[in-house]
Amino acid sequence: MKLFNPILIIRMLGTILFVETGTFLLCLPVVYIYHEPAAPFIFSALITLAVSTLFSVISEKKKESSSRLSNRDAYIVVSFAWVLFLLAGTLPYLLSGTIRSFTDAFFESSSGFTTTGSTIIPDLNLVSHSILFWRSLTHWIGGIGIIALVIIILPSLRITGYQLFTLESSLNEKIHPKTQAIGIRILIIYLGLTISEIVLLSIGDMDLFESVCYSFGTVATGGFGLRNDSMVSFSPYSQYVVMIFMFFAGISQVVYYYILKFNFSKVRQNEELWLYIIVILIAGTLASSILLTETTLTPEEASRHGFFNIISVITTTGFVSADYLLWPGPAVLLIFLLMFSGASTGSTTGNIKIARHLIVIKSIKAAFTRLSHPNALANVRLNGRLVADKTCVAVISFLVLYLFIFMTGTVVIVSTGSDAVTAASSVAASLGNIGPGLGMAGPMNHYAHFPESAKLIFSMLMIVGRMEIITILTLFTRSFWKL
């Protein structure tokens, strides 16, 4: 019995790199339109294609009879796929000279593909259109999921890959018996949201290029913009459109699937959806009320900025319509607390996510019920279904581990020279894939001033957060490497 199947893993990684080769070529139309150098993207594609071909040759020479992907193989493929994708994603930045440091390029690539949205580029006005498009495209690709794209072509590889999909995407409710069908349906929903937003933004004060890039960042809940002030200088109309689509992006793809199937009973039963809406309504109203009573903003401005930035933080998008560091203290504290929220599972968002908070709350309630009534049946149910005790334990363990990583990361970043507010918020923003934080990591600042050690830590936190912690940390456990 083998510990894992190296040939199958190499074969999968070669396919994943081949997919990335195509993403570089998608930037060529922008290069042509704006008369910019094509070499950074052509050479990036050639380098990635060469490595992909090498992996394919190795796997073809040593074909094995088994093409079944074990759980251990799935963990390795997903983890290494993300690392390889991020490493290849640095090539356009380095080859174009936009970013000269590998650490900075890896940070920018990590921030893009993990849909975090923090940047080390001080002035976006100096960056070419093609590189700006590449930054936004990394969001869009990372949002739908690298593995989800590959799963669509898995049948041609004669590999079953539902394990890959659930590990990479946090989509924990199987909505169709065939894994390929899941990927195709999610791609259709994702494309529908993207195209709809592009059309609506184009009607306003954005040109087509801006509409495409901001739509990529919104639907993927990423946050890379084209201007140094994010969404501040755009019209209220554009801000409303982005706000609405950030909200849509925070809803699970499973909900959209059931809506398309006209299965509204499943939508009504989705407790996570309703709590997501309630949290946004309460937090948005609270923020708007603070701005209305303690600033000179009009009711419309207070509600627009309040809800926009609250939705942005909850959905981990990272766009801002105003510099919230200038807000009254209670509103800034609310922003920080919501950095530990997240939106729905099965969405493009990062962070802890609403379903986990729900399970923790219900587990605590059940524990108190058992203390008061030892013979009572105090089961935890979510969406009308019983949640197993081991699932509750796993969720609580995830939450504890998440907070432990946050506190450890904060201490480490403070040791690199940052103040406590900047360190805590930047770690929370990186681990939760949010983007901007507080202090020197605020929405009008960037991450270029951090030392290289801190940037590498942030990059690792982004990857760990995007992969929901457990997937990648499992590789470092002793039991994983035992037969």
Tab-separated table of N, CA, C and O in Angstrom, residues 106-183:
chain	number	residue	atom	x	y	z
A	106	PHE	N	5.353	37.896	-4.905
A	106	PHE	CA	4.635	36.759	-4.325
A	106	PHE	C	3.492	37.249	-3.444
A	106	PHE	O	2.404	36.659	-3.434
A	107	PHE	N	3.725	38.348	-2.728
A	107	PHE	CA	2.663	38.952	-1.911
A	107	PHE	C	1.493	39.379	-2.800
A	107	PHE	O	0.338	39.079	-2.507
A	108	GLU	N	1.809	40.074	-3.896
A	108	GLU	CA	0.758	40.576	-4.794
A	108	GLU	C	0.004	39.419	-5.457
A	108	GLU	O	-1.224	39.453	-5.591
A	109	SER	N	0.755	38.385	-5.853
A	109	SER	CA	0.127	37.215	-6.465
A	109	SER	C	-0.757	36.481	-5.454
A	109	SER	O	-1.876	36.073	-5.774
A	110	SER	N	-0.255	36.331	-4.227
A	110	SER	CA	-1.032	35.675	-3.166
A	110	SER	C	-2.296	36.466	-2.872
A	110	SER	O	-3.389	35.892	-2.741
A	111	SER	N	-2.152	37.774	-2.772
A	111	SER	CA	-3.294	38.635	-2.479
A	111	SER	C	-4.335	38.563	-3.588
A	111	SER	O	-5.539	38.610	-3.321
A	112	GLY	N	-3.874	38.419	-4.823
A	112	GLY	CA	-4.794	38.340	-5.952
A	112	GLY	C	-5.554	37.026	-5.995
A	112	GLY	O	-6.780	37.006	-5.972
A	113	PHE	N	-4.830	35.909	-6.031
A	113	PHE	CA	-5.479	34.613	-6.186
A	113	PHE	C	-6.285	34.206	-4.952
A	113	PHE	O	-7.279	33.491	-5.075
A	114	THR	N	-5.870	34.626	-3.768
A	114	THR	CA	-6.640	34.292	-2.563
A	114	THR	C	-7.784	35.259	-2.343
A	114	THR	O	-8.505	35.161	-1.354
A	115	THR	N	-7.954	36.211	-3.260
A	115	THR	CA	-9.000	37.250	-3.212
A	115	THR	C	-8.918	38.075	-1.934
A	115	THR	O	-9.931	38.431	-1.339
A	116	THR	N	-7.687	38.384	-1.520
A	116	THR	CA	-7.496	39.217	-0.325
A	116	THR	C	-7.623	40.698	-0.668
A	116	THR	O	-8.416	41.423	-0.079
A	117	GLY	N	-6.816	41.157	-1.633
A	117	GLY	CA	-6.972	42.534	-2.103
A	117	GLY	C	-6.020	43.546	-1.523
A	117	GLY	O	-6.072	44.718	-1.896
A	118	SER	N	-5.137	43.152	-0.602
A	118	SER	CA	-4.115	44.085	-0.117
A	118	SER	C	-2.993	44.155	-1.152
A	118	SER	O	-2.747	43.194	-1.881
A	119	THR	N	-2.307	45.286	-1.216
A	119	THR	CA	-1.302	45.481	-2.262
A	119	THR	C	-0.024	46.094	-1.717
A	119	THR	O	-0.038	46.767	-0.681
A	120	ILE	N	1.062	45.844	-2.425
A	120	ILE	CA	2.340	46.491	-2.077
A	120	ILE	C	2.696	47.567	-3.108
A	120	ILE	O	3.769	48.157	-3.053
A	121	ILE	N	1.794	47.813	-4.060
A	121	ILE	CA	2.044	48.829	-5.087
A	121	ILE	C	1.607	50.193	-4.544
A	121	ILE	O	0.420	50.416	-4.319
A	122	PRO	N	2.550	51.129	-4.343
A	122	PRO	CA	2.207	52.427	-3.732
A	122	PRO	C	1.307	53.304	-4.597
A	122	PRO	O	0.430	53.993	-4.090
A	123	ASP	N	1.532	53.283	-5.927
A	123	ASP	CA	0.779	54.172	-6.813
A	123	ASP	C	0.291	53.396	-8.031
A	123	ASP	O	1.062	53.080	-8.938
A	124	LEU	N	-0.994	53.107	-8.069
A	124	LEU	CA	-1.567	52.334	-9.177
A	124	LEU	C	-1.621	53.127	-10.472
A	124	LEU	O	-1.764	52.550	-11.555
A	125	ASN	N	-1.500	54.446	-10.378
A	125	ASN	CA	-1.517	55.283	-11.587
A	125	ASN	C	-0.307	55.029	-12.476
A	125	ASN	O	-0.322	55.363	-13.664
A	126	LEU	N	0.747	54.448	-11.904
A	126	LEU	CA	1.976	54.196	-12.651
A	126	LEU	C	2.015	52.787	-13.259
A	126	LEU	O	2.993	52.431	-13.913
A	127	VAL	N	0.977	52.013	-13.041
A	127	VAL	CA	0.946	50.618	-13.488
A	127	VAL	C	0.214	50.512	-14.825
A	127	VAL	O	-0.803	51.185	-15.051
A	128	SER	N	0.730	49.674	-15.724
A	128	SER	CA	0.133	49.517	-17.059
A	128	SER	C	-1.247	48.867	-16.972
A	128	SER	O	-1.581	48.188	-15.997
A	129	HIS	N	-2.045	49.085	-18.015
A	129	HIS	CA	-3.385	48.510	-18.059
A	129	HIS	C	-3.341	46.982	-18.025
A	129	HIS	O	-4.193	46.338	-17.387
A	130	SER	N	-2.372	46.396	-18.727
A	130	SER	CA	-2.311	44.939	-18.795
A	130	SER	C	-1.998	44.318	-17.431
A	130	SER	O	-2.555	43.270	-17.079
A	131	ILE	N	-1.126	44.954	-16.664
A	131	ILE	CA	-0.820	44.440	-15.322
A	131	ILE	C	-2.004	44.666	-14.384
A	131	ILE	O	-2.331	43.799	-13.559
A	132	LEU	N	-2.673	45.806	-14.514
A	132	LEU	CA	-3.876	46.044	-13.715
A	132	LEU	C	-4.949	44.996	-14.035
A	132	LEU	O	-5.639	44.511	-13.134
A	133	PHE	N	-5.058	44.659	-15.318
A	133	PHE	CA	-6.018	43.631	-15.717
A	133	PHE	C	-5.613	42.275	-15.139
A	133	PHE	O	-6.473	41.510	-14.671
A	134	TRP	N	-4.316	41.965	-15.171
A	134	TRP	CA	-3.831	40.696	-14.612
A	134	TRP	C	-4.150	40.605	-13.114
A	134	TRP	O	-4.589	39.558	-12.637
A	135	ARG	N	-3.954	41.707	-12.391
A	135	ARG	CA	-4.276	41.714	-10.957
A	135	ARG	C	-5.745	41.370	-10.741
A	135	ARG	O	-6.086	40.534	-9.897
A	136	SER	N	-6.617	42.008	-11.504
A	136	SER	CA	-8.052	41.750	-11.351
A	136	SER	C	-8.424	40.343	-11.801
A	136	SER	O	-9.288	39.694	-11.196
A	137	LEU	N	-7.764	39.861	-12.852
A	137	LEU	CA	-8.040	38.511	-13.352
A	137	LEU	C	-7.652	37.456	-12.321
A	137	LEU	O	-8.340	36.434	-12.189
A	138	THR	N	-6.562	37.689	-11.584
A	138	THR	CA	-6.172	36.729	-10.541
A	138	THR	C	-7.271	36.620	-9.486
A	138	THR	O	-7.512	35.536	-8.936
A	139	HIS	N	-7.948	37.719	-9.205
A	139	HIS	CA	-9.102	37.672	-8.301
A	139	HIS	C	-10.185	36.750	-8.849
A	139	HIS	O	-10.699	35.886	-8.147
A	140	TRP	N	-10.537	36.996	-10.108
A	140	TRP	CA	-11.655	36.269	-10.708
A	140	TRP	C	-11.379	34.768	-10.753
A	140	TRP	O	-12.256	33.953	-10.464
A	141	ILE	N	-10.137	34.419	-11.089
A	141	ILE	CA	-9.750	33.006	-11.145
A	141	ILE	C	-9.730	32.409	-9.739
A	141	ILE	O	-10.237	31.309	-9.504
A	142	GLY	N	-9.135	33.131	-8.799
A	142	GLY	CA	-9.070	32.634	-7.432
A	142	GLY	C	-10.438	32.529	-6.792
A	142	GLY	O	-10.680	31.649	-5.959
A	143	GLY	N	-11.360	33.423	-7.187
A	143	GLY	CA	-12.699	33.405	-6.619
A	143	GLY	C	-13.477	32.161	-6.998
A	143	GLY	O	-14.075	31.501	-6.152
A	144	ILE	N	-13.465	31.835	-8.274
A	144	ILE	CA	-14.188	30.629	-8.697
A	144	ILE	C	-13.479	29.383	-8.212
A	144	ILE	O	-14.085	28.332	-8.025
A	145	GLY	N	-12.201	29.507	-7.964
A	145	GLY	CA	-11.437	28.382	-7.448
A	145	GLY	C	-10.626	27.708	-8.523
A	145	GLY	O	-11.146	27.312	-9.567
A	146	ILE	N	-9.336	27.615	-8.285
A	146	ILE	CA	-8.442	26.952	-9.235
A	146	ILE	C	-8.897	25.515	-9.466
A	146	ILE	O	-8.950	25.024	-10.595
A	147	ILE	N	-9.261	24.850	-8.390
A	147	ILE	CA	-9.637	23.451	-8.509
A	147	ILE	C	-10.975	23.294	-9.223
A	147	ILE	O	-11.182	22.361	-9.996
A	148	ALA	N	-11.892	24.225	-8.984
A	148	ALA	CA	-13.196	24.154	-9.649
A	148	ALA	C	-13.030	24.208	-11.164
A	148	ALA	O	-13.731	23.515	-11.907
A	149	LEU	N	-12.084	25.038	-11.629
A	149	LEU	CA	-11.822	25.111	-13.066
A	149	LEU	C	-11.280	23.786	-13.594
A	149	LEU	O	-11.669	23.314	-14.655
A	150	VAL	N	-10.380	23.188	-12.829
A	150	VAL	CA	-9.756	21.945	-13.277
A	150	VAL	C	-10.752	20.791	-13.264
A	150	VAL	O	-10.727	19.918	-14.126
A	151	ILE	N	-11.659	20.807	-12.272
A	151	ILE	CA	-12.623	19.715	-12.143
A	151	ILE	C	-13.500	19.588	-13.388
A	151	ILE	O	-13.943	18.500	-13.743
A	152	ILE	N	-13.715	20.705	-14.056
A	152	ILE	CA	-14.535	20.678	-15.272
A	152	ILE	C	-13.902	19.777	-16.333
A	152	ILE	O	-14.594	19.144	-17.122
A	153	ILE	N	-12.568	19.687	-16.313
A	153	ILE	CA	-11.892	18.853	-17.312
A	153	ILE	C	-11.405	17.523	-16.725
A	153	ILE	O	-10.748	16.759	-17.408
A	154	LEU	N	-11.735	17.228	-15.462
A	154	LEU	CA	-11.277	15.987	-14.842
A	154	LEU	C	-11.733	14.720	-15.581
A	154	LEU	O	-10.962	13.772	-15.670
A	155	PRO	N	-12.977	14.672	-16.092
A	155	PRO	CA	-13.385	13.430	-16.777
A	155	PRO	C	-12.454	13.037	-17.916
A	155	PRO	O	-12.246	11.858	-18.178
A	156	SER	N	-11.874	14.026	-18.587
A	156	SER	CA	-10.937	13.702	-19.669
A	156	SER	C	-9.657	13.083	-19.122
A	156	SER	O	-8.910	12.436	-19.848
A	157	LEU	N	-9.411	13.282	-17.822
A	157	LEU	CA	-8.239	12.678	-17.192
A	157	LEU	C	-8.587	11.353	-16.516
A	157	LEU	O	-7.739	10.720	-15.906
A	158	ARG	N	-9.880	10.986	-16.565
A	158	ARG	CA	-10.385	9.760	-15.940
A	158	ARG	C	-10.088	9.753	-14.444
A	158	ARG	O	-9.658	8.774	-13.864
A	159	ILE	N	-10.303	10.910	-13.812
A	159	ILE	CA	-10.057	11.048	-12.380
A	159	ILE	C	-11.332	11.537	-11.718
A	159	ILE	O	-11.991	12.441	-12.227
A	160	THR	N	-11.679	10.943	-10.589
A	160	THR	CA	-12.805	11.454	-9.816
A	160	THR	C	-12.265	12.441	-8.799
A	160	THR	O	-11.317	12.146	-8.095
A	161	GLY	N	-12.895	13.631	-8.706
A	161	GLY	CA	-12.283	14.673	-7.892
A	161	GLY	C	-13.188	15.448	-6.980
A	161	GLY	O	-12.922	16.617	-6.742
A	162	TYR	N	-14.254	14.835	-6.465
A	162	TYR	CA	-15.108	15.592	-5.553
A	162	TYR	C	-14.340	15.988	-4.294
A	162	TYR	O	-14.588	17.033	-3.704
A	163	GLN	N	-13.342	15.143	-3.886
A	163	GLN	CA	-12.540	15.493	-2.714
A	163	GLN	C	-11.827	16.822	-2.926
A	163	GLN	O	-11.724	17.653	-2.026
A	164	LEU	N	-11.307	17.015	-4.132
A	164	LEU	CA	-10.610	18.263	-4.451
A	164	LEU	C	-11.543	19.445	-4.299
A	164	LEU	O	-11.196	20.469	-3.716
A	165	PHE	N	-12.738	19.288	-4.808
A	165	PHE	CA	-13.682	20.406	-4.828
A	165	PHE	C	-14.062	20.835	-3.423
A	165	PHE	O	-14.081	22.008	-3.095
A	166	THR	N	-14.384	19.873	-2.569
A	166	THR	CA	-14.804	20.213	-1.214
A	166	THR	C	-13.645	20.765	-0.400
A	166	THR	O	-13.834	21.637	0.444
A	167	LEU	N	-12.439	20.290	-0.631
A	167	LEU	CA	-11.290	20.791	0.109
A	167	LEU	C	-10.967	22.227	-0.284
A	167	LEU	O	-10.610	23.053	0.551
A	168	GLU	N	-11.102	22.536	-1.580
A	168	GLU	CA	-10.666	23.845	-2.068
A	168	GLU	C	-11.723	24.917	-1.930
A	168	GLU	O	-11.408	26.085	-1.730
A	169	SER	N	-12.998	24.552	-2.039
A	169	SER	CA	-14.011	25.578	-2.216
A	169	SER	C	-14.897	25.840	-1.014
A	169	SER	O	-15.636	26.805	-1.010
A	170	SER	N	-14.844	25.001	-0.015
A	170	SER	CA	-15.716	25.076	1.158
A	170	SER	C	-17.184	24.892	0.792
A	170	SER	O	-18.070	25.230	1.544
A	171	LEU	N	-17.443	24.353	-0.376
A	171	LEU	CA	-18.823	24.050	-0.777
A	171	LEU	C	-19.185	22.702	-0.164
A	171	LEU	O	-18.851	21.661	-0.692
A	172	ASN	N	-19.832	22.727	0.986
A	172	ASN	CA	-20.012	21.504	1.756
A	172	ASN	C	-21.361	20.842	1.555
A	172	ASN	O	-21.728	19.953	2.277
A	173	GLU	N	-22.112	21.278	0.564
A	173	GLU	CA	-23.397	20.638	0.268
A	173	GLU	C	-23.398	20.223	-1.183
A	173	GLU	O	-23.354	21.053	-2.087
A	174	LYS	N	-23.413	18.924	-1.418
A	174	LYS	CA	-23.342	18.413	-2.791
A	174	LYS	C	-24.663	18.664	-3.498
A	174	LYS	O	-25.700	18.166	-3.088
A	175	ILE	N	-24.631	19.446	-4.563
A	175	ILE	CA	-25.865	19.851	-5.204
A	175	ILE	C	-26.144	19.075	-6.490
A	175	ILE	O	-27.161	19.276	-7.119
A	176	HIS	N	-25.260	18.208	-6.887
A	176	HIS	CA	-25.474	17.406	-8.095
A	176	HIS	C	-24.602	16.166	-7.981
A	176	HIS	O	-23.480	16.242	-7.494
A	177	PRO	N	-25.070	15.020	-8.433
A	177	PRO	CA	-24.296	13.790	-8.261
A	177	PRO	C	-22.971	13.779	-9.017
A	177	PRO	O	-22.085	13.031	-8.666
A	178	LYS	N	-22.823	14.558	-10.045
A	178	LYS	CA	-21.583	14.566	-10.814
A	178	LYS	C	-20.762	15.805	-10.493
A	178	LYS	O	-21.247	16.928	-10.587
A	179	THR	N	-19.497	15.574	-10.144
A	179	THR	CA	-18.631	16.675	-9.757
A	179	THR	C	-18.447	17.674	-10.886
A	179	THR	O	-18.431	18.883	-10.665
A	180	GLN	N	-18.307	17.192	-12.113
A	180	GLN	CA	-18.137	18.087	-13.257
A	180	GLN	C	-19.340	19.012	-13.394
A	180	GLN	O	-19.197	20.204	-13.687
A	181	ALA	N	-20.525	18.476	-13.165
A	181	ALA	CA	-21.742	19.275	-13.277
A	181	ALA	C	-21.756	20.392	-12.237
A	181	ALA	O	-22.251	21.492	-12.502
A	182	ILE	N	-21.225	20.112	-11.042
A	182	ILE	CA	-21.141	21.152	-10.008
A	182	ILE	C	-20.283	22.302	-10.512
A	182	ILE	O	-20.660	23.477	-10.423
A	183	GLY	N	-19.102	21.951	-11.039
A	183	GLY	CA	-18.195	22.986	-11.529
A	183	GLY	C	-18.801	23.814	-12.643
A	183	GLY	O	-18.663	25.040	-12.666
